[in-house]
Amino acid sequence: MKLVGKQTWVFEHGIYIQEAGTAVGPLEAEGPLRDSFDIVHDDLYCGEKTWELAERRLMQEAIQICLEKARLSFADIDLFLAGDLLNQNVTANYVAREIPVPFLCMFGACSTSMQTIAAAAAFIDGGFARSVLAATSSHNATAERQFRYPTELGIQKPKTATFTVTGAGAVVLGRKPGRWRIAAATIGKVVDAGMTNPLDMGSAMAPAAASTIEQHFNDLGISPSDYDLIVTGDLSRVGSVIVRQLLAESGYDVTNNYNDCGLMIYNPDQKIFAGGSGCACCAVVTYGHLLKEMERGAFRKIFVVATGALLSQTMVQQKQSIPAIAHGVVIEAAKEE
Amino acid sequence: MSLKTNYRQAVKAFQPAPPYFFNSVKAFVVGGLLCALAEWLAKWYSSFFSISAISAQQLAVMTMMFFAIVLTGAGKYDDFSQFAGAGATMLMTGLANALASAAIEHRSEGWTAGIASQMFKSGGAAIVYGIVAAYLLGLFYYIVS
């Protein structure tokens, strides 16, 4: 049985990340992880006419560099999985328009990175594909204007607000033994803690993250110390403290091996409020930075939990609370054969 | 009280409270200074061009809104608002910023569907309730006097 416990899929037959590609915008390039990214833009428009076209370009570039590094072409890919934050997933769908590969569009808000990896691994393990391309993106200005206000509107934001990461990440998964093995994935349930403030998504998402992490430990009968690093996607300064406390209340101590991608991507002196968020936050930090750290030997086994606030402006205006979801993927350092 | 038993209450301890007092002081000082500047402009216009007080006030408001729009276009008004809060948003300059920022944001959708249709997206509420408030105050003033 590949399903272990209630929500965890275990991949025993060797599924590997073949390569990864990342592209980011100017503020991410000013952050501490600059050298981890493949492509860096110093202009938020990335040489395009509109923000939406800029985001599309970021995803195209991440895919291109990923395939180049893996020395693969579209002919080698059996399935393409992608998603983003925009209505009708326009970035993913328009990028897929140029890619002659069967495509499944996925939406998991900012959990899309691990959602697509988990699904890709399952398709490969089930024999439905040999190699799968997975990509996701977000752009600060496209997200701001869809979910919040015009970018130049003067609104005093609270310290709990997060800052959408401009960037895109892509990975190719396959059976060929590589440097990173996908060992397991825990699919999250939608958790709604009753939060209604779209300028505090950390509080809305932390219970979903805690739910997935606890379920993962229960399903596999393991504890936090089995991982060198447990990292959430974009809980930021507010949510990361809450998730630690939630886990502590359930008897799981993650004091020494927990971090959040939203806290890693920017420098503390950048004007980014509580930290980074967006699909690209977890994607570029994991695919760009964490995989390189594993290659370097800094981590042997990590659990990446991408967190998504399933936010809709219409629902928020109708005073509905914000549901959230988190999907976790276990990545192990492997020796290339 | 633990997060597990009552999340909605317990989570408040983890959310940094906005610095209400400090924000109020900043809004009062900055908003007051801007209003004083507009008042000074109105006086100056009135004497320099020898026009009525009401015309001079209109001219002063237009000048302030012009500079707010220029700052919005330069991408600086949002930084100023983050600092000054209500001292920047509750003035006519804030309305100018709301209209200009929406127009800039939606120019990618063209002149009609973008700029013209979306321009009042954030400023529209201020205009509607501004008119309603003015009407009610006028009615009150009429009855009292």
Coordinates of C-alpha atoms in Angstrom, one line a residue:
Chain A
M1 CA 0.0 0.0 0.0
K2 CA 1.4 3.4 -1.0
L3 CA -1.0 5.2 1.4
V4 CA 0.3 5.1 4.9
G5 CA -2.0 6.1 7.7
K6 CA -4.7 8.6 6.7
Q7 CA -3.0 11.2 4.4
T8 CA 0.5 10.2 3.6
W9 CA 1.8 8.7 0.4
V10 CA 5.2 6.9 0.6
F11 CA 7.2 6.5 -2.6
E12 CA 9.4 3.5 -2.2
H13 CA 10.5 2.9 -5.8
G14 CA 12.8 5.9 -6.3
I15 CA 11.4 9.1 -7.6
Y16 CA 13.9 11.9 -8.0
I17 CA 14.0 15.6 -8.7
Q18 CA 16.0 15.6 -11.9
E19 CA 16.7 19.4 -11.9
A20 CA 15.2 22.6 -10.7
G21 CA 15.0 26.1 -12.2
T22 CA 14.2 29.5 -10.6
A23 CA 13.6 33.1 -11.8
V24 CA 13.0 36.0 -9.4
G25 CA 12.3 39.7 -9.4
P26 CA 14.4 42.7 -8.0
L27 CA 13.5 42.6 -4.3
E28 CA 14.2 38.8 -4.1
A29 CA 17.5 39.5 -5.7
E30 CA 18.3 42.0 -3.0
G31 CA 17.7 39.3 -0.4
P32 CA 20.2 36.9 1.1
L33 CA 19.5 34.1 -1.3
R34 CA 20.3 36.0 -4.5
D35 CA 23.1 33.6 -5.5
S36 CA 20.7 30.6 -5.2
F37 CA 18.5 31.8 -8.1
D38 CA 19.1 30.9 -11.7
I39 CA 17.6 34.1 -13.3
V40 CA 17.4 37.5 -11.6
H41 CA 15.5 40.5 -12.9
D42 CA 16.3 44.0 -11.8
D43 CA 13.0 45.3 -13.1
L44 CA 9.5 44.3 -11.7
Y45 CA 8.2 44.3 -15.3
C46 CA 10.9 41.8 -16.3
G47 CA 11.1 43.5 -19.7
E48 CA 7.3 43.0 -20.4
K49 CA 4.5 45.5 -20.9
T50 CA 2.2 44.4 -18.0
W51 CA 2.6 42.7 -14.6
E52 CA 0.7 39.6 -15.8
L53 CA 3.0 39.2 -18.8
A54 CA 6.0 39.6 -16.4
E55 CA 4.8 36.8 -14.3
R56 CA 4.2 34.6 -17.3
R57 CA 7.8 35.3 -18.4
L58 CA 9.1 34.3 -15.0
M59 CA 7.4 30.9 -15.2
Q60 CA 8.6 30.4 -18.8
E61 CA 12.2 31.2 -17.8
A62 CA 12.1 28.9 -14.8
I63 CA 10.9 26.1 -17.0
Q64 CA 13.4 26.8 -19.7
I65 CA 16.4 26.9 -17.3
C66 CA 15.2 23.8 -15.5
L67 CA 15.0 21.8 -18.7
E68 CA 18.4 23.1 -19.9
K69 CA 20.1 22.1 -16.7
A70 CA 18.5 18.6 -16.9
R71 CA 19.4 18.4 -20.6
L72 CA 15.8 17.5 -21.5
S73 CA 13.4 18.8 -24.1
F74 CA 9.6 18.9 -24.1
A75 CA 9.7 15.6 -26.0
D76 CA 11.1 14.0 -22.9
I77 CA 8.2 15.2 -20.6
D78 CA 5.0 13.1 -20.3
L79 CA 3.0 15.5 -18.2
F80 CA 3.0 19.2 -17.2
L81 CA 1.5 20.3 -13.8
A82 CA 1.3 24.0 -13.0
G83 CA -0.6 26.6 -11.1
D84 CA -0.5 30.2 -9.9
L85 CA -2.5 32.7 -7.9
L86 CA -4.3 34.6 -10.6
N87 CA -8.0 34.1 -11.6
Q88 CA -8.4 31.2 -14.0
N89 CA -4.7 30.3 -13.4
V90 CA -3.8 32.5 -16.3
T91 CA -0.1 32.3 -15.9
A92 CA 0.0 28.5 -15.9
N93 CA -2.6 28.1 -18.7
Y94 CA -0.9 30.6 -21.0
V95 CA 2.5 29.1 -20.3
A96 CA 1.1 25.7 -21.1
R97 CA -0.2 27.1 -24.4
E98 CA 3.4 27.1 -25.6
I99 CA 4.3 23.7 -24.3
P100 CA 3.3 20.6 -26.4
V101 CA 2.8 18.3 -23.4
P102 CA -0.4 17.0 -21.7
F103 CA -1.3 19.5 -19.0
L104 CA -3.2 19.5 -15.7
C105 CA -3.7 22.9 -14.2
M106 CA -3.6 22.9 -10.4
F107 CA -4.8 25.4 -7.8
G108 CA -3.6 25.3 -4.2
A109 CA -2.9 29.0 -3.7
C110 CA 0.6 29.3 -2.2
S111 CA 0.7 25.5 -1.6
T112 CA 0.9 24.8 -5.3
S113 CA 4.7 24.0 -5.3
M114 CA 4.3 21.0 -3.0
Q115 CA 0.9 20.1 -4.4
T116 CA 2.3 19.7 -7.9
I117 CA 5.4 17.8 -6.7
A118 CA 3.2 15.4 -4.6
A119 CA 0.9 14.8 -7.6
A120 CA 3.8 14.5 -10.0
A121 CA 5.4 11.8 -7.8
A122 CA 2.1 9.9 -7.5
F123 CA 1.6 10.0 -11.3
I124 CA 5.2 8.6 -11.8
D125 CA 4.8 6.0 -9.0
G126 CA 1.5 4.9 -10.5
G127 CA 3.1 4.5 -13.9
F128 CA 1.0 7.2 -15.6
A129 CA 4.1 9.2 -16.5
R130 CA 7.9 8.7 -16.7
S131 CA 8.8 12.3 -16.2
V132 CA 6.7 15.2 -15.0
L133 CA 7.4 18.9 -15.2
A134 CA 5.9 21.0 -12.3
A135 CA 5.9 24.8 -12.1
T136 CA 4.4 27.6 -10.1
S137 CA 4.7 31.4 -10.0
S138 CA 3.6 34.5 -8.2
H139 CA 4.2 38.2 -8.8
N140 CA 3.9 41.0 -6.2
A141 CA 2.0 43.4 -8.4
T142 CA -0.4 40.9 -10.0
A143 CA -1.3 39.5 -6.6
E144 CA -1.7 42.9 -5.0
R145 CA -4.1 44.1 -7.7
Q146 CA -6.2 41.0 -7.7
F147 CA -6.4 40.4 -4.0
R148 CA -5.9 43.8 -2.4
Y149 CA -5.5 47.3 -3.8
P150 CA -3.8 49.1 -6.7
T151 CA 0.0 49.0 -6.1
E152 CA 0.3 52.7 -5.7
L153 CA -2.7 53.2 -3.4
G154 CA -1.7 54.7 -0.1
I155 CA -3.0 52.3 2.5
Q156 CA -1.3 51.9 5.9
K157 CA -0.6 48.2 6.1
P158 CA -0.3 46.4 9.5
K159 CA 2.8 44.5 10.6
T160 CA 0.9 41.2 10.0
A161 CA 0.7 41.8 6.3
T162 CA 2.9 39.6 4.0
F163 CA 4.7 40.6 0.8
T164 CA 4.0 38.5 -2.3
V165 CA 7.2 37.1 -3.8
T166 CA 7.9 37.8 -7.4
G167 CA 9.3 34.7 -9.0
A168 CA 8.7 31.3 -10.4
G169 CA 10.1 27.8 -9.8
A170 CA 10.1 24.7 -11.9
V171 CA 11.2 21.1 -11.3
V172 CA 11.4 18.0 -13.4
L173 CA 10.7 14.7 -11.6
G174 CA 11.5 11.3 -12.9
R175 CA 12.8 7.8 -12.2
K176 CA 16.4 8.4 -13.1
P177 CA 18.4 8.5 -9.8
G178 CA 19.4 12.1 -9.0
R179 CA 20.6 14.2 -6.1
W180 CA 17.2 14.6 -4.4
R181 CA 14.7 11.8 -3.7
I182 CA 11.0 12.4 -3.1
A183 CA 10.4 10.0 -0.2
A184 CA 6.9 10.8 0.9
A185 CA 4.1 13.4 0.7
T186 CA 1.3 14.3 3.0
I187 CA -1.8 15.8 1.4
G188 CA -3.5 18.4 3.6
K189 CA -7.1 19.0 4.5
V190 CA -8.8 22.4 4.1
V191 CA -8.7 24.0 7.6
D192 CA -10.6 27.1 8.4
A193 CA -9.7 28.7 11.7
G194 CA -12.3 31.5 11.3
M195 CA -9.8 34.2 10.4
T196 CA -11.1 37.0 8.2
N197 CA -8.2 39.5 7.8
P198 CA -6.6 39.2 4.3
L199 CA -3.7 41.3 5.7
D200 CA -2.9 38.6 8.2
M201 CA -2.6 35.3 6.3
G202 CA -0.1 33.8 8.7
S203 CA -2.8 33.5 11.4
A204 CA -5.2 31.9 8.8
M205 CA -2.7 29.4 7.5
A206 CA -0.9 28.2 10.7
P207 CA -3.6 25.8 11.8
A208 CA -3.6 24.1 8.3
A209 CA 0.2 23.8 8.5
A210 CA 0.0 22.3 12.0
S211 CA -2.7 19.9 10.9
T212 CA -0.6 18.5 8.0
I213 CA 2.6 18.3 10.0
E214 CA 0.9 16.5 12.9
Q215 CA -0.8 14.1 10.5
H216 CA 2.5 13.4 8.8
F217 CA 4.1 12.4 12.1
N218 CA 1.1 10.3 13.1
D219 CA 0.8 8.6 9.7
L220 CA 4.5 7.6 9.7
G221 CA 5.0 7.1 13.4
I222 CA 7.9 9.5 13.5
S223 CA 8.9 12.7 15.3
P224 CA 10.3 16.1 14.4
S225 CA 13.8 15.0 15.2
D226 CA 13.7 12.6 12.2
Y227 CA 14.2 15.7 10.0
D228 CA 17.1 18.0 9.6
L229 CA 14.7 20.8 8.7
I230 CA 11.0 21.3 8.7
V231 CA 10.2 24.3 6.6
T232 CA 6.8 26.0 5.9
G233 CA 6.0 27.9 2.8
D234 CA 4.9 31.4 3.8
L235 CA 3.7 31.6 7.4
S236 CA 5.9 34.7 8.0
R237 CA 6.8 36.2 11.3
V238 CA 3.3 35.9 12.7
G239 CA 2.3 32.4 11.5
S240 CA 5.6 30.7 12.1
V241 CA 5.4 31.5 15.8
I242 CA 1.8 30.3 15.9
V243 CA 2.6 27.0 14.1
R244 CA 5.4 26.3 16.5
Q245 CA 3.1 26.9 19.5
L246 CA 0.3 24.7 17.9
L247 CA 2.8 21.8 17.4
A248 CA 4.2 22.3 21.0
E249 CA 0.6 22.0 22.3
S250 CA 0.3 18.7 20.5
G251 CA 3.6 17.5 22.0
Y252 CA 5.9 18.1 19.0
D253 CA 9.0 20.2 19.6
V254 CA 10.3 21.9 16.5
T255 CA 12.4 24.6 18.2
N256 CA 15.7 23.5 16.7
N257 CA 14.8 22.4 13.2
Y258 CA 12.0 24.6 12.0
N259 CA 12.1 27.6 9.6
D260 CA 9.8 29.4 7.1
C261 CA 10.6 30.3 3.5
G262 CA 8.9 33.6 4.0
L263 CA 11.5 34.5 6.6
M264 CA 14.4 33.2 4.6
I265 CA 13.9 35.0 1.3
Y266 CA 14.3 38.7 2.3
N267 CA 16.7 40.6 4.6
P268 CA 15.1 41.9 7.8
D269 CA 15.8 45.5 6.7
Q270 CA 13.7 45.2 3.5
K271 CA 10.2 46.8 3.7
I272 CA 8.3 43.5 3.5
F273 CA 6.2 43.6 6.7
A274 CA 5.9 40.1 8.2
G275 CA 7.8 38.3 5.4
G276 CA 7.4 36.8 2.0
S277 CA 4.3 34.9 0.7
G278 CA 2.9 33.7 -2.6
C279 CA 3.3 30.5 -4.6
A280 CA 6.8 31.5 -5.6
C281 CA 8.0 32.0 -2.0
C282 CA 8.1 28.2 -1.1
A283 CA 9.0 27.3 -4.7
V284 CA 12.1 29.5 -5.2
V285 CA 13.4 29.0 -1.6
T286 CA 13.1 25.2 -1.9
Y287 CA 14.1 24.7 -5.5
G288 CA 16.7 27.4 -5.5
H289 CA 18.2 27.5 -2.0
L290 CA 17.2 24.3 0.0
L291 CA 18.1 21.8 -2.8
K292 CA 21.6 23.4 -3.1
E293 CA 22.0 23.2 0.7
M294 CA 21.1 19.5 0.5
E295 CA 23.6 19.0 -2.2
R296 CA 26.2 20.8 -0.1
G297 CA 25.4 18.4 2.7
A298 CA 23.8 20.9 5.1
F299 CA 20.6 18.8 5.3
R300 CA 20.1 15.1 4.7
K301 CA 16.3 15.0 5.0
I302 CA 13.8 17.8 4.9
F303 CA 10.1 18.2 5.1
V304 CA 8.7 21.1 3.1
V305 CA 5.2 22.1 3.9
A306 CA 3.8 24.6 1.4
T307 CA 1.0 26.6 3.0
G308 CA -1.9 28.2 1.0
A309 CA -4.5 30.7 2.0
L310 CA -7.5 29.9 -0.2
L311 CA -8.3 33.6 -0.3
S312 CA -11.0 35.2 -2.5
Q313 CA -11.7 38.9 -2.4
T314 CA -15.4 38.3 -3.0
M315 CA -15.7 35.9 -0.1
V316 CA -13.8 38.2 2.2
Q317 CA -16.1 41.1 1.2
Q318 CA -19.1 38.9 2.0
K319 CA -17.5 38.4 5.5
Q320 CA -16.6 34.8 4.9
S321 CA -13.5 33.5 6.7
I322 CA -10.4 32.4 4.9
P323 CA -9.9 28.6 4.4
A324 CA -6.3 27.3 4.3
I325 CA -4.4 24.2 3.2
A326 CA -0.9 22.8 3.5
H327 CA 0.8 20.0 1.6
G328 CA 4.0 18.5 2.8
V329 CA 6.8 16.7 0.8
V330 CA 9.7 14.8 2.2
I331 CA 12.9 15.3 0.2
E332 CA 16.0 13.2 0.9
A333 CA 19.5 13.9 -0.3
A334 CA 20.6 11.0 -2.6
K335 CA 23.9 10.0 -4.2
E336 CA 23.9 10.4 -7.9
E337 CA 24.7 7.2 -9.7
Chain B
M1 CA -6.2 29.4 27.1
S2 CA -4.5 27.3 24.4
L3 CA -4.5 27.7 20.6
K4 CA -6.1 24.3 20.3
T5 CA -9.1 25.0 22.5
N6 CA -9.9 28.6 21.4
Y7 CA -7.9 29.6 18.4
R8 CA -9.7 32.8 17.5
Q9 CA -9.1 34.3 21.0
A10 CA -5.7 32.8 21.8
V11 CA -4.2 33.8 18.4
K12 CA -4.6 37.5 19.3
A13 CA -1.6 37.2 21.6
F14 CA 0.5 36.3 18.6
Q15 CA -0.6 39.2 16.4
P16 CA 1.4 42.4 16.8
A17 CA -1.0 45.2 17.8
P18 CA -0.9 48.3 15.6
P19 CA 0.7 51.2 17.4
Y20 CA -2.6 53.1 17.7
F21 CA -1.3 56.0 19.7
F22 CA 1.9 56.6 17.7
N23 CA -0.1 56.2 14.4
S24 CA -2.7 58.8 15.7
V25 CA 0.0 61.3 16.6
K26 CA 1.7 60.9 13.2
A27 CA -1.7 61.3 11.4
F28 CA -2.6 64.3 13.4
V29 CA 0.7 66.1 12.9
V30 CA 1.1 65.3 9.2
G31 CA -2.5 65.8 8.3
G32 CA -2.5 69.0 10.2
L33 CA 0.6 70.3 8.5
L34 CA -0.9 69.5 5.0
C35 CA -4.1 71.3 5.9
A36 CA -2.1 74.3 7.2
L37 CA -0.1 74.3 3.9
A38 CA -3.4 74.3 1.9
E39 CA -4.7 77.1 4.1
W40 CA -1.6 79.2 3.5
L41 CA -1.8 78.5 -0.2
A42 CA -5.5 79.6 -0.3
K43 CA -4.6 82.8 1.5
W44 CA -1.7 83.5 -0.8
Y45 CA -3.8 82.8 -4.0
S46 CA -6.5 85.0 -2.6
S47 CA -4.2 88.0 -2.2
F48 CA -1.9 87.4 -5.2
F49 CA -4.6 86.9 -7.8
S50 CA -7.2 89.1 -5.9
I51 CA -9.8 86.3 -6.1
S52 CA -12.6 85.4 -3.7
A53 CA -11.8 83.1 -0.7
I54 CA -13.8 80.2 -2.1
S55 CA -12.1 80.4 -5.5
A56 CA -8.7 80.5 -3.7
Q57 CA -9.6 77.5 -1.6
Q58 CA -10.6 75.5 -4.7
L59 CA -7.3 76.5 -6.3
A60 CA -5.4 75.4 -3.2
V61 CA -7.2 72.0 -3.1
M62 CA -6.4 71.5 -6.8
T63 CA -2.8 72.3 -6.2
M64 CA -2.5 69.8 -3.3
M65 CA -4.3 67.1 -5.4
F66 CA -1.9 67.8 -8.3
F67 CA 1.1 67.1 -6.2
A68 CA -0.5 64.0 -4.7
I69 CA -1.0 62.7 -8.2
V70 CA 2.5 63.5 -9.2
L71 CA 3.8 61.7 -6.1
T72 CA 1.5 58.7 -6.9
G73 CA 2.9 58.5 -10.4
A74 CA 6.4 58.6 -9.0
G75 CA 5.6 55.7 -6.7
K76 CA 6.1 57.7 -3.5
Y77 CA 2.6 58.4 -2.2
D78 CA 2.1 54.8 -0.9
D79 CA 5.3 55.1 1.1
F80 CA 4.1 58.4 2.5
S81 CA 0.7 56.9 3.4
Q82 CA 2.4 54.0 5.1
F83 CA 4.1 56.6 7.4
A84 CA 1.3 59.1 7.8
G85 CA -1.7 56.8 7.8
A86 CA -5.0 58.7 8.0
G87 CA -3.0 61.9 7.8
A88 CA -2.4 61.0 4.1
T89 CA -5.5 59.0 3.2
M90 CA -8.3 61.1 4.7
L91 CA -7.4 64.3 2.9
M92 CA -8.3 65.3 -0.6
T93 CA -4.8 64.3 -1.5
G94 CA -5.8 60.8 -0.5
L95 CA -8.7 60.9 -2.9
A96 CA -6.4 62.0 -5.6
N97 CA -4.1 59.1 -4.8
A98 CA -7.0 56.6 -4.9
L99 CA -8.2 57.8 -8.3
A100 CA -4.7 58.1 -9.8
S101 CA -3.4 54.8 -8.4
A102 CA -6.4 52.9 -9.8
A103 CA -6.0 54.6 -13.2
I104 CA -2.3 53.7 -13.3
E105 CA -3.0 50.2 -12.2
H106 CA -5.5 49.5 -14.9
R107 CA -4.0 51.2 -17.9
S108 CA -2.9 47.7 -19.1
E109 CA -6.6 47.1 -19.9
G110 CA -6.9 50.2 -22.1
W111 CA -8.6 53.6 -21.9
T112 CA -12.3 52.4 -21.5
A113 CA -12.4 49.0 -19.8
G114 CA -9.2 49.9 -17.8
I115 CA -8.6 53.5 -16.8
A116 CA -12.1 54.9 -17.2
S117 CA -14.0 52.0 -15.7
Q118 CA -11.6 51.1 -12.9
M119 CA -10.6 54.6 -11.8
F120 CA -13.3 55.0 -9.1
K121 CA -12.7 51.5 -7.7
S122 CA -11.1 52.6 -4.5
G123 CA -12.0 56.3 -4.5
G124 CA -15.7 55.7 -5.4
A125 CA -16.8 55.0 -1.9
A126 CA -15.2 58.2 -0.6
I127 CA -17.1 60.2 -3.3
V128 CA -20.4 58.5 -2.6
Y129 CA -20.3 58.8 1.2
G130 CA -18.7 62.3 0.9
I131 CA -21.8 63.4 -1.1
V132 CA -24.2 61.7 1.4
A133 CA -22.4 63.2 4.4
A134 CA -22.5 66.7 2.8
Y135 CA -26.2 66.3 2.0
L136 CA -27.0 65.2 5.6
L137 CA -24.9 68.0 7.1
G138 CA -26.5 70.5 4.8
L139 CA -30.0 69.3 5.8
F140 CA -29.0 69.6 9.5
Y141 CA -27.6 73.1 9.0
Y142 CA -30.7 74.2 7.1
I143 CA -33.0 72.9 9.9
V144 CA -30.9 74.4 12.7
S145 CA -30.5 77.8 11.1

